[in-house]
């Protein structure tokens, strides 16, 4: 059983991961400054309340580094905080791992692919990212965080593994995240119009949190020598895996599935003009994760949405 | 006359800039940790010997932020130093400018375009960069530095202007930089074979230092309101200009021009296999710099090489 630190453990993915690893018998501590993380998501785990950009002490077997504002309304609220958290936070985590010998999963993001010109995106795709725009604080911050991971692995032999996480949903999402599934569920539960931008024909891929947690567990436990050989025969000096659900749905289908899951709702669909910064279409190529971990997402969208609805019912 | 700080003032571009601005009547101080910069290039200017990643004090009218290892052998020697210098050094410079009200030129690089898929490269091109390779410490570091500049200008009203500098040569280049022109000149002066990789047909664009200094002087002096309106009508929230010479030469032509400039040399051309990480072809689109500053490079390659040869003769 492992002694685990989860940075950003009071956020959406972090809190789910903490509960999941505890149930599997591991010892979990949380590091969170509770700026976008929430105290009620700490769930009684030991909390190191600090800024991840400050030096991290302690000895761990595994560190899951999730700390960083991740939704556009959060990460654009204070771009300098976002960018320095992505960069300096990752450096502190890797420095801690270098000192204590921990294995690290760095939570990266599909945003490193930017506005991709290749569909679906494989890990070797370099991306298409604007370095000087509204989203750059997050996109470039996470790219530079991956560069740090590359350096710490190749120069300092830190066993860091990168997960490029695609759009994920489930219990403990923040209501103000501005994500499409949580927005739709909250609108339907409150009998408000379900707002679709444009004609609703744009697509999203959506991964249920439980599938991501299973990938995390397989990824962190993979034997270092097997991992190294898997990636080195592919000419990758740093392990990087896309973790997401490649199944695409139109926004309109998502709205209809949500409405079906909440039969008492009086909400109807309401179409609005497409905003300028509408999130771009991204779809993961997960063949590498499948080959490496034997993993594929299993939870059907209808089932994942039903469980997410249950969660939002329970807290509203 | 301005009170000027040049970070990296003991490097190739910095030392030329310091002498140039002093000759124009400005007061110049240098900040350099003298790791890749050289004490003999300080030329008696007041030296703040510190790591640019540490807080910078003082009050300046202009800051030219040049501090960062910039040639592949230097920047790959310690990738973590390079990446953190590019990022944290820029943050400290921008923080100092925010405090003292200085205007800043951030020295960025053609490397932000990576291995470009568009020729020549205009400023609005987002680039094609590998986030997790040998060059990423420099390329991604400079991209994240530009993101910092974007944030400090848009959120904190710091008057920062980005210069994407293309391949530049001239007096005070480091002999061990591994740049093609200095390599050829040193080989010819020492009567050693002039090594060309591949068939020598690959091209380079080469800017003589004096042209760059003139662009710097025009760029830093441009009225902030004119600058703002020039870029805002082009939908650019951050001023960014390519500074380079778009004229391309084959490596073989460069070697021949160098040999012509050193008639006493016994060197002959020697062809070797192309290494895997041969620098990519890049050519600046400088129409924006021309429109903004009325600037174009003027120094002919033969003249620039002759002056560079004079310099290397004087120090060897």
Coordinates of C-alpha atoms in Angstrom, one line a residue:
Chain A
X1 CA 0.0 0.0 0.0
X2 CA 1.4 3.4 -1.0
X3 CA 1.8 6.7 0.9
X4 CA 0.2 9.1 -1.5
X5 CA 0.2 12.9 -1.9
X6 CA -2.4 14.5 -4.1
X7 CA -1.8 18.2 -4.9
X8 CA -5.1 19.9 -5.7
X9 CA -6.8 17.2 -3.7
X10 CA -9.7 19.4 -2.9
X11 CA -10.6 19.9 -6.5
X12 CA -12.9 17.9 -8.7
X13 CA -10.5 15.2 -9.9
X14 CA -8.4 15.3 -6.7
X15 CA -11.2 14.6 -4.3
X16 CA -12.5 11.7 -6.4
X17 CA -9.0 10.3 -6.6
X18 CA -8.4 10.6 -2.9
X19 CA -11.6 8.7 -2.1
X20 CA -10.8 6.1 -4.8
X21 CA -7.2 5.5 -3.5
X22 CA -8.4 5.3 0.1
X23 CA -10.9 2.7 -0.8
X24 CA -8.1 0.7 -2.4
X25 CA -6.2 0.8 0.9
X26 CA -3.7 3.5 0.3
X27 CA -2.7 6.3 2.7
X28 CA -3.7 9.7 1.2
X29 CA -2.7 13.2 2.1
X30 CA -3.9 16.3 0.3
X31 CA -2.0 19.5 -0.5
X32 CA -4.3 22.3 -1.5
X33 CA -4.4 26.1 -0.9
X34 CA -8.2 26.0 -1.1
X35 CA -8.4 28.8 -3.7
X36 CA -10.2 26.9 -6.3
X37 CA -10.3 23.7 -4.2
X38 CA -13.0 23.5 -1.5
X39 CA -12.8 22.6 2.2
X40 CA -15.8 20.3 2.0
X41 CA -13.9 18.2 -0.6
X42 CA -11.1 17.5 1.8
X43 CA -13.2 14.7 3.3
X44 CA -11.2 14.4 6.5
X45 CA -7.9 13.6 4.7
X46 CA -4.8 15.1 6.2
X47 CA -4.5 18.5 4.6
X48 CA -1.3 20.4 3.9
X49 CA -2.7 23.8 3.3
X50 CA -0.1 25.6 1.2
X51 CA 0.6 27.2 -2.1
X52 CA 2.0 24.5 -4.4
X53 CA 4.5 27.1 -5.6
X54 CA 6.3 26.9 -2.3
X55 CA 8.8 24.1 -1.4
X56 CA 7.0 20.8 -0.5
X57 CA 8.4 18.6 2.2
X58 CA 7.5 15.1 3.2
X59 CA 8.2 11.6 1.9
X60 CA 5.8 9.9 -0.4
X61 CA 5.7 6.8 -2.7
X62 CA 3.4 8.5 -5.2
X63 CA 2.5 12.1 -5.9
X64 CA -0.4 13.0 -8.1
X65 CA 0.1 16.6 -9.2
X66 CA -3.3 18.0 -10.0
X67 CA -3.0 21.5 -8.4
X68 CA -3.9 24.2 -11.0
X69 CA -7.0 26.2 -11.9
X70 CA -8.4 24.2 -14.8
X71 CA -11.6 25.6 -16.0
X72 CA -11.6 28.7 -18.2
X73 CA -13.5 30.9 -15.7
X74 CA -11.1 29.9 -13.0
X75 CA -7.9 30.0 -14.9
X76 CA -8.7 33.3 -16.6
X77 CA -9.6 35.0 -13.4
X78 CA -5.9 35.5 -12.4
X79 CA -3.7 34.5 -15.4
X80 CA -0.5 35.1 -13.6
X81 CA -1.5 32.8 -10.7
X82 CA -2.5 30.2 -13.2
X83 CA 0.7 30.4 -15.3
X84 CA 3.0 30.5 -12.2
X85 CA 1.1 27.7 -10.5
X86 CA 1.4 25.5 -13.6
X87 CA 5.1 26.1 -13.9
X88 CA 6.5 26.7 -10.5
X89 CA 4.0 24.3 -8.8
X90 CA 5.2 21.5 -11.1
X91 CA 8.8 22.4 -10.4
X92 CA 8.3 22.2 -6.6
X93 CA 6.5 18.8 -7.0
X94 CA 9.3 17.4 -9.1
X95 CA 11.9 18.8 -6.7
X96 CA 10.1 17.1 -3.8
X97 CA 10.0 13.8 -5.8
X98 CA 13.7 14.1 -6.6
X99 CA 14.4 14.5 -2.9
X100 CA 12.1 11.8 -1.6
X101 CA 12.2 9.3 -4.5
X102 CA 8.4 9.5 -5.2
X103 CA 6.8 8.5 -8.5
X104 CA 4.8 11.3 -10.0
X105 CA 1.8 11.6 -12.3
X106 CA 1.7 15.1 -13.8
X107 CA -1.8 16.1 -14.7
X108 CA -1.4 17.7 -18.1
X109 CA -4.3 18.5 -20.4
X110 CA -5.7 18.2 -23.9
X111 CA -5.2 22.0 -24.0
X112 CA -1.5 21.4 -24.8
X113 CA -2.9 20.5 -28.3
X114 CA -4.5 24.0 -28.5
X115 CA -6.7 24.4 -31.6
X116 CA -5.6 21.1 -33.2
X117 CA -5.1 20.6 -36.9
X118 CA -5.0 16.8 -36.5
X119 CA -8.0 14.7 -35.4
X120 CA -8.0 12.7 -33.2
X121 CA -4.8 13.9 -31.4
X122 CA -2.1 11.3 -30.7
X123 CA 0.6 12.0 -28.1
X124 CA 3.3 12.7 -30.7
X125 CA 1.3 15.6 -32.1
X126 CA 3.0 18.9 -31.1
X127 CA -0.2 20.9 -31.0
X128 CA -1.2 24.3 -32.3
X129 CA -1.2 26.8 -29.5
X130 CA -1.3 30.6 -29.4
X131 CA 1.5 31.7 -27.0
X132 CA 0.0 35.2 -26.5
X133 CA -3.8 34.9 -26.1
X134 CA -6.4 34.6 -23.3
X135 CA -5.9 30.8 -23.0
X136 CA -2.1 30.9 -23.0
X137 CA -1.7 31.2 -19.3
X138 CA -3.1 27.6 -19.0
X139 CA -2.0 26.1 -22.3
X140 CA 1.6 27.4 -22.3
X141 CA 1.8 26.8 -18.5
X142 CA 1.0 23.2 -19.0
X143 CA 3.3 22.8 -21.9
X144 CA 6.2 24.3 -19.9
X145 CA 5.2 21.9 -17.0
X146 CA 5.6 19.0 -19.4
X147 CA 9.0 20.4 -20.4
X148 CA 9.9 20.4 -16.7
X149 CA 8.8 16.8 -16.5
X150 CA 11.0 15.9 -19.5
X151 CA 14.0 17.6 -17.8
X152 CA 13.5 16.0 -14.4
X153 CA 13.1 12.6 -16.0
X154 CA 16.0 12.8 -18.4
X155 CA 18.5 14.8 -16.3
X156 CA 17.5 13.8 -12.7
X157 CA 15.9 10.4 -13.2
X158 CA 12.7 11.3 -11.5
X159 CA 10.0 8.8 -12.4
X160 CA 7.4 11.2 -13.7
X161 CA 4.6 10.2 -16.0
X162 CA 2.5 12.6 -17.9
X163 CA -1.3 12.2 -18.3
X164 CA -2.9 14.5 -20.8
X165 CA -6.5 14.6 -19.5
X166 CA -9.4 15.3 -21.8
X167 CA -12.8 16.7 -20.9
X168 CA -13.9 14.8 -17.7
X169 CA -17.2 15.0 -15.7
X170 CA -18.7 13.4 -12.7
X171 CA -19.5 14.0 -9.0
X172 CA -17.8 16.8 -7.2
X173 CA -17.6 19.0 -10.3
X174 CA -17.8 22.7 -9.4
X175 CA -21.2 24.2 -10.3
X176 CA -19.4 27.4 -11.5
X177 CA -16.9 25.6 -13.7
X178 CA -18.8 26.5 -16.8
X179 CA -18.5 23.0 -18.2
X180 CA -21.2 21.9 -20.5
X181 CA -22.5 18.8 -18.6
X182 CA -22.6 20.5 -15.2
X183 CA -24.2 23.6 -16.7
X184 CA -26.9 21.5 -18.4
X185 CA -27.6 19.4 -15.3
X186 CA -27.9 22.5 -13.1
X187 CA -30.2 24.3 -15.6
X188 CA -32.4 21.2 -15.8
X189 CA -32.6 20.7 -12.0
X190 CA -33.6 24.3 -11.6
X191 CA -36.1 24.2 -14.5
X192 CA -34.2 26.9 -16.3
X193 CA -33.7 27.0 -20.1
X194 CA -30.8 24.8 -21.3
X195 CA -28.6 27.1 -23.2
X196 CA -26.9 25.8 -26.4
X197 CA -24.5 28.0 -28.3
X198 CA -24.7 28.0 -32.1
X199 CA -26.8 25.2 -33.5
X200 CA -25.7 22.7 -30.9
X201 CA -24.1 20.6 -33.7
X202 CA -20.5 21.1 -32.3
X203 CA -19.2 17.9 -30.7
X204 CA -17.5 17.2 -27.3
X205 CA -15.9 14.0 -26.0
X206 CA -16.7 13.4 -22.3
X207 CA -14.9 11.0 -20.0
X208 CA -16.6 9.9 -16.8
X209 CA -14.3 10.4 -13.7
X210 CA -14.3 6.7 -12.8
X211 CA -12.7 5.7 -16.1
X212 CA -10.0 8.3 -15.5
X213 CA -9.4 7.0 -11.9
X214 CA -8.9 3.5 -13.2
X215 CA -6.4 4.7 -15.8
X216 CA -4.5 6.7 -13.0
X217 CA -4.3 3.6 -10.8
X218 CA -2.9 1.4 -13.7
X219 CA -0.5 4.2 -14.8
X220 CA 1.0 4.9 -11.4
X221 CA 1.4 1.2 -10.6
X222 CA 3.1 0.3 -13.9
X223 CA 6.5 -1.2 -13.3
X224 CA 9.2 1.5 -14.1
X225 CA 11.2 -0.8 -16.3
X226 CA 8.2 -2.0 -18.3
X227 CA 7.1 1.7 -18.7
X228 CA 10.6 2.8 -19.8
X229 CA 10.9 0.1 -22.4
X230 CA 7.3 0.7 -23.7
X231 CA 8.1 4.3 -24.3
X232 CA 11.7 4.0 -25.4
X233 CA 10.9 1.6 -28.2
X234 CA 8.5 4.4 -29.3
X235 CA 11.3 7.0 -29.2
X236 CA 9.6 8.8 -26.3
X237 CA 12.0 9.9 -23.5
X238 CA 9.1 10.9 -21.3
X239 CA 6.0 8.7 -20.8
X240 CA 2.9 10.6 -22.0
X241 CA -0.6 9.2 -22.3
X242 CA -3.8 10.7 -23.5
X243 CA -6.6 9.9 -21.0
X244 CA -10.0 10.6 -22.3
X245 CA -13.1 9.1 -23.9
X246 CA -12.9 9.3 -27.8
X247 CA -16.6 9.0 -28.2
X248 CA -18.0 12.2 -29.5
X249 CA -21.5 13.7 -28.9
X250 CA -23.1 16.8 -30.2
X251 CA -24.0 19.4 -27.6
X252 CA -27.6 18.9 -28.6
X253 CA -27.4 15.2 -27.8
X254 CA -25.7 15.9 -24.5
X255 CA -28.6 18.3 -23.6
X256 CA -31.2 15.6 -24.5
X257 CA -29.4 12.9 -22.5
X258 CA -29.4 15.3 -19.5
X259 CA -33.1 16.0 -19.9
X260 CA -33.9 12.3 -20.1
X261 CA -32.0 11.8 -16.8
X262 CA -34.1 14.5 -15.1
X263 CA -37.7 13.7 -16.2
X264 CA -39.3 16.1 -13.8
X265 CA -37.5 19.1 -15.4
X266 CA -39.6 21.8 -17.1
X267 CA -36.5 23.0 -19.0
X268 CA -36.4 23.4 -22.7
X269 CA -33.6 24.0 -25.1
X270 CA -32.6 27.6 -25.8
X271 CA -30.2 28.5 -28.7
X272 CA -27.8 31.4 -28.3
X273 CA -25.1 32.8 -30.6
X274 CA -21.7 31.1 -30.5
X275 CA -19.3 33.0 -28.4
X276 CA -15.9 33.9 -29.8
X277 CA -13.9 31.7 -27.5
X278 CA -16.0 28.6 -27.7
X279 CA -13.9 25.6 -26.7
X280 CA -12.3 23.8 -29.6
X281 CA -13.2 20.3 -30.7
X282 CA -10.7 17.8 -29.3
X283 CA -10.8 14.0 -29.4
X284 CA -8.2 11.8 -27.9
X285 CA -6.4 9.1 -29.7
X286 CA -6.1 6.6 -26.8
X287 CA -4.4 3.7 -28.6
X288 CA -1.2 4.4 -26.7
X289 CA -3.0 4.2 -23.3
X290 CA -4.7 1.1 -24.4
X291 CA -1.5 -0.6 -25.4
X292 CA 0.4 0.6 -22.3
X293 CA -2.2 0.0 -19.6
X294 CA -4.8 -2.3 -21.3
X295 CA -7.2 0.5 -20.5
X296 CA -10.3 1.8 -22.3
X297 CA -13.1 3.9 -20.9
X298 CA -16.1 1.8 -19.9
X299 CA -18.8 4.0 -18.5
X300 CA -21.6 4.8 -20.9
X301 CA -22.5 8.5 -21.1
X302 CA -26.1 7.8 -20.0
X303 CA -24.8 6.0 -16.9
X304 CA -22.2 8.7 -16.1
X305 CA -24.7 11.4 -16.5
X306 CA -27.2 9.6 -14.3
X307 CA -24.6 9.3 -11.5
X308 CA -23.6 13.0 -11.9
X309 CA -27.3 14.0 -11.7
X310 CA -27.5 12.0 -8.5
X311 CA -24.6 13.9 -7.1
X312 CA -26.0 17.3 -8.0
X313 CA -29.4 16.3 -6.6
X314 CA -27.7 15.4 -3.3
X315 CA -26.0 18.8 -2.9
X316 CA -28.6 21.1 -4.2
Chain B
X1 CA 18.6 60.3 -22.4
X2 CA 17.5 57.2 -20.7
X3 CA 18.6 55.2 -17.7
X4 CA 18.9 51.7 -19.1
X5 CA 19.3 48.2 -17.6
X6 CA 20.5 45.4 -19.9
X7 CA 20.1 41.9 -18.4
X8 CA 22.5 39.6 -20.1
X9 CA 24.6 42.6 -20.8
X10 CA 27.8 40.5 -20.8
X11 CA 26.5 38.3 -23.7
X12 CA 26.9 38.7 -27.4
X13 CA 23.9 41.0 -28.1
X14 CA 24.0 42.6 -24.7
X15 CA 27.5 43.9 -24.9
X16 CA 27.0 45.3 -28.4
X17 CA 23.8 47.0 -27.2
X18 CA 25.5 48.5 -24.2
X19 CA 28.2 50.1 -26.3
X20 CA 25.6 51.3 -28.9
X21 CA 23.4 52.9 -26.3
X22 CA 26.3 54.5 -24.5
X23 CA 27.5 56.0 -27.8
X24 CA 24.0 57.4 -28.2
X25 CA 24.3 59.2 -24.8
X26 CA 22.3 56.8 -22.6
X27 CA 23.3 55.7 -19.1
X28 CA 23.7 51.9 -19.1
X29 CA 23.9 49.3 -16.3
X30 CA 24.4 45.6 -16.8
X31 CA 22.8 42.7 -14.9
X32 CA 24.6 39.5 -15.6
X33 CA 25.5 36.4 -13.5
X34 CA 28.5 35.8 -15.8
X35 CA 27.7 32.1 -16.4
X36 CA 27.4 32.3 -20.2
X37 CA 28.2 36.1 -20.2
X38 CA 31.9 37.1 -19.9
X39 CA 33.6 39.6 -17.6
X40 CA 35.6 41.0 -20.5
X41 CA 32.4 42.0 -22.2
X42 CA 31.3 44.2 -19.3
X43 CA 33.5 47.0 -20.7
X44 CA 33.5 49.0 -17.5
X45 CA 29.7 49.4 -17.3
X46 CA 28.2 49.2 -13.8
X47 CA 27.6 45.5 -13.2
X48 CA 24.9 44.1 -11.1
X49 CA 26.2 40.5 -10.7
X50 CA 23.1 38.5 -9.9
X51 CA 21.0 35.7 -11.1
X52 CA 18.1 37.2 -13.1
X53 CA 15.8 34.7 -11.4
X54 CA 16.2 36.7 -8.1
X55 CA 14.2 39.9 -7.4
X56 CA 15.6 42.9 -9.3
X57 CA 15.7 46.3 -7.6
X58 CA 16.5 49.7 -9.0
X59 CA 14.6 52.3 -11.2
X60 CA 15.1 52.4 -14.9
X61 CA 13.5 54.0 -17.9
X62 CA 14.2 51.1 -20.2
X63 CA 15.0 47.4 -19.6
X64 CA 16.3 45.2 -22.3
X65 CA 15.8 41.7 -21.1
X66 CA 18.4 39.5 -22.9
X67 CA 19.6 37.2 -20.0
X68 CA 19.2 33.6 -21.1
X69 CA 21.6 31.0 -22.6
X70 CA 20.7 31.2 -26.3
X71 CA 22.9 28.9 -28.3
X72 CA 22.2 25.1 -28.4
X73 CA 25.5 24.0 -26.7
X74 CA 24.9 26.6 -23.9
X75 CA 21.2 26.1 -23.4
X76 CA 21.3 22.3 -23.5
X77 CA 24.2 22.1 -21.0
X78 CA 21.8 22.7 -18.1
X79 CA 18.2 22.6 -19.4
X80 CA 16.6 23.3 -16.0
X81 CA 18.7 26.5 -15.7
X82 CA 17.7 27.5 -19.2
X83 CA 14.0 26.9 -18.7
X84 CA 13.8 28.6 -15.3
X85 CA 15.9 31.5 -16.5
X86 CA 13.7 32.0 -19.5
X87 CA 10.6 31.9 -17.3
X88 CA 11.4 33.1 -13.8
X89 CA 14.0 35.6 -15.1
X90 CA 11.3 37.2 -17.3
X91 CA 8.9 37.3 -14.4
X92 CA 11.4 39.1 -12.2
X93 CA 12.2 41.7 -15.0
X94 CA 8.5 42.3 -15.6
X95 CA 7.9 42.6 -11.8
X96 CA 10.7 45.2 -11.6
X97 CA 9.3 47.1 -14.5
X98 CA 5.8 47.0 -12.9
X99 CA 7.3 48.5 -9.8
X100 CA 9.5 51.2 -11.3
X101 CA 7.5 52.0 -14.5
X102 CA 10.2 50.9 -16.9
X103 CA 9.5 50.1 -20.5
X104 CA 10.8 46.6 -21.5
X105 CA 12.0 44.9 -24.6
X106 CA 11.8 41.2 -24.1
X107 CA 14.3 39.3 -26.3
X108 CA 12.3 36.4 -27.6
X109 CA 13.5 34.2 -30.5
X110 CA 12.6 32.7 -33.8
X111 CA 12.7 29.4 -31.9
X112 CA 9.2 30.1 -30.7
X113 CA 8.2 29.1 -34.2
X114 CA 9.9 25.7 -33.7
X115 CA 10.1 23.7 -36.9
X116 CA 7.8 25.9 -38.9
X117 CA 5.3 24.7 -41.4
X118 CA 4.8 28.3 -42.8
X119 CA 7.6 30.2 -44.7
X120 CA 8.5 32.9 -44.0
X121 CA 7.1 33.2 -40.5
X122 CA 4.8 36.2 -39.7
X123 CA 4.2 37.2 -36.1
X124 CA 0.7 35.8 -36.0
X125 CA 2.0 32.3 -36.8
X126 CA 1.6 30.1 -33.7
X127 CA 4.6 27.9 -34.4
X128 CA 5.2 24.2 -34.4
X129 CA 7.1 23.3 -31.3
X130 CA 7.8 20.0 -29.5
X131 CA 7.0 20.5 -25.8
X132 CA 9.1 17.5 -24.7
X133 CA 12.4 17.3 -26.6
X134 CA 16.0 18.5 -26.3
X135 CA 15.2 22.0 -27.5
X136 CA 12.1 22.4 -25.4
X137 CA 13.9 24.0 -22.5
X138 CA 14.6 27.0 -24.7
X139 CA 11.7 27.0 -27.1
X140 CA 8.9 26.5 -24.5
X141 CA 10.7 28.7 -22.0
X142 CA 10.7 31.6 -24.4
X143 CA 7.0 30.9 -25.3
X144 CA 6.1 31.0 -21.7
X145 CA 8.1 34.2 -21.3
X146 CA 6.0 35.7 -24.0
X147 CA 2.9 34.6 -22.2
X148 CA 4.2 36.4 -19.1
X149 CA 4.7 39.5 -21.2
X150 CA 1.1 39.2 -22.5
X151 CA -0.2 38.9 -18.9
X152 CA 1.9 41.8 -17.5
X153 CA 0.8 44.1 -20.4
X154 CA -2.9 43.2 -20.4
X155 CA -3.4 42.8 -16.6
X156 CA -0.8 45.1 -15.1
X157 CA -0.2 47.7 -17.9
X158 CA 3.5 47.1 -18.1
X159 CA 4.8 48.6 -21.4
X160 CA 6.6 45.4 -22.6
X161 CA 7.4 44.9 -26.2
X162 CA 8.5 41.5 -27.6
X163 CA 11.3 41.1 -30.2
X164 CA 11.5 37.7 -31.8
X165 CA 15.2 37.7 -32.8
X166 CA 16.3 35.6 -35.7
X167 CA 19.9 34.3 -36.3
X168 CA 22.3 37.2 -35.6
X169 CA 26.1 37.5 -36.0
X170 CA 28.8 40.0 -35.4
X171 CA 31.6 41.1 -33.1
X172 CA 31.6 39.6 -29.6
X173 CA 30.1 36.3 -30.6
X174 CA 31.2 33.5 -28.4
X175 CA 33.7 31.2 -30.2
X176 CA 32.1 28.2 -28.6
X177 CA 28.5 29.2 -29.6
X178 CA 28.4 26.6 -32.4
X179 CA 26.9 29.2 -34.7
X180 CA 27.7 28.6 -38.4
X181 CA 29.3 32.0 -39.2
X182 CA 31.6 32.0 -36.1
X183 CA 32.5 28.4 -36.7
X184 CA 33.5 29.1 -40.3
X185 CA 35.5 32.2 -39.4
X186 CA 37.4 30.4 -36.7
X187 CA 38.1 27.4 -38.8
X188 CA 39.4 29.6 -41.7
X189 CA 41.5 31.8 -39.4
X190 CA 43.1 28.6 -38.0
X191 CA 43.5 27.0 -41.4
X192 CA 41.3 24.1 -40.4
X193 CA 38.8 22.4 -42.7
X194 CA 35.5 24.2 -42.9
X195 CA 32.9 21.7 -41.9
X196 CA 29.6 21.7 -43.8
X197 CA 26.9 19.2 -42.8
X198 CA 24.9 17.5 -45.5
X199 CA 25.5 18.9 -49.0
X200 CA 25.6 22.5 -47.7
X201 CA 22.5 23.4 -49.7
X202 CA 20.4 24.1 -46.6
X203 CA 19.8 27.8 -46.1
X204 CA 20.2 30.2 -43.2
X205 CA 19.1 33.8 -42.8
X206 CA 21.7 35.9 -41.0
X207 CA 21.2 39.3 -39.5
X208 CA 24.2 41.6 -38.7
X209 CA 24.2 42.9 -35.1
X210 CA 24.2 46.5 -36.2
X211 CA 20.8 46.1 -37.9
X212 CA 19.3 44.5 -34.8
X213 CA 20.6 47.4 -32.6
X214 CA 19.0 49.9 -34.9
X215 CA 15.7 48.1 -34.7
X216 CA 16.0 47.9 -30.9
X217 CA 16.6 51.6 -30.6
X218 CA 13.6 52.4 -32.8
X219 CA 11.4 49.9 -31.0
X220 CA 12.1 51.0 -27.5
X221 CA 11.7 54.7 -28.3
X222 CA 8.4 54.3 -30.1
X223 CA 5.6 56.3 -28.5
X224 CA 3.4 54.0 -26.4
X225 CA 0.2 55.4 -27.8
X226 CA 1.3 55.0 -31.4
X227 CA 2.6 51.5 -30.6
X228 CA -0.7 50.6 -28.9
X229 CA -2.8 51.8 -31.8
X230 CA -0.5 50.1 -34.4
X231 CA -1.0 46.7 -32.8
X232 CA -4.5 47.1 -31.6
X233 CA -5.8 47.7 -35.1
X234 CA -4.1 44.4 -36.0
X235 CA -5.9 42.7 -33.1
X236 CA -2.7 42.1 -31.2
X237 CA -2.9 42.8 -27.5
X238 CA 0.9 42.5 -27.2
X239 CA 3.4 44.2 -29.4
X240 CA 5.5 41.5 -31.1
X241 CA 8.0 42.1 -33.9
X242 CA 10.2 39.7 -35.9
X243 CA 13.7 41.2 -36.1
X244 CA 15.9 39.4 -38.6
X245 CA 17.3 39.5 -42.1
X246 CA 15.0 37.7 -44.5
X247 CA 17.8 37.2 -47.1
X248 CA 18.7 33.5 -47.3
X249 CA 22.0 32.0 -48.1
X250 CA 23.1 28.4 -48.5
X251 CA 25.6 27.1 -46.0
X252 CA 28.0 26.6 -48.9
X253 CA 27.7 30.3 -49.9
X254 CA 28.3 31.4 -46.4
X255 CA 31.5 29.3 -46.3
X256 CA 32.7 30.8 -49.6
X257 CA 32.0 34.3 -48.4
X258 CA 34.0 33.6 -45.2
X259 CA 36.9 32.2 -47.2
X260 CA 36.9 35.3 -49.5
X261 CA 37.1 37.5 -46.4
X262 CA 40.2 35.6 -45.2
X263 CA 42.4 35.2 -48.3
X264 CA 45.4 34.0 -46.4
X265 CA 43.4 30.9 -45.2
X266 CA 44.6 27.4 -46.3
X267 CA 41.2 25.9 -45.3
X268 CA 39.1 23.9 -47.7
X269 CA 35.5 22.8 -47.5
X270 CA 34.8 19.4 -45.8
X271 CA 31.4 17.8 -46.0
X272 CA 30.1 15.7 -43.1
X273 CA 26.8 13.8 -42.6
X274 CA 23.9 15.9 -41.4
X275 CA 23.3 15.6 -37.6
X276 CA 19.9 14.7 -36.4
X277 CA 19.2 18.0 -34.7
X278 CA 20.4 20.3 -37.5
X279 CA 18.8 23.7 -36.9
X280 CA 15.7 24.1 -38.9
X281 CA 15.2 26.6 -41.7
X282 CA 13.6 29.8 -40.5
X283 CA 13.1 33.1 -42.4
X284 CA 11.5 36.1 -40.8
X285 CA 8.6 38.0 -42.4
X286 CA 9.6 41.5 -41.3
X287 CA 6.8 43.4 -42.9
X288 CA 5.4 44.3 -39.5
X289 CA 8.7 45.6 -38.2
X290 CA 9.0 47.6 -41.4
X291 CA 5.5 49.1 -41.1
X292 CA 5.9 49.8 -37.4
X293 CA 9.5 51.1 -37.2
X294 CA 10.3 52.0 -40.8
X295 CA 13.2 49.6 -40.4
X296 CA 14.8 47.1 -42.7
X297 CA 18.2 45.5 -42.3
X298 CA 20.9 47.3 -44.4
X299 CA 24.3 45.6 -43.8
X300 CA 25.3 43.3 -46.7
X301 CA 26.5 39.9 -45.7
X302 CA 29.9 40.4 -47.2
X303 CA 30.4 43.6 -45.2
X304 CA 29.0 42.1 -42.0
X305 CA 31.3 39.0 -42.3
X306 CA 34.3 41.3 -43.0
X307 CA 33.6 43.2 -39.8
X308 CA 33.1 40.0 -37.9
X309 CA 36.4 38.6 -39.3
X310 CA 38.2 41.8 -38.1
X311 CA 36.8 41.2 -34.6
X312 CA 37.9 37.6 -34.5
X313 CA 41.4 38.5 -35.8
X314 CA 41.7 41.1 -33.1
X315 CA 41.0 38.6 -30.3
X316 CA 42.7 35.5 -31.6

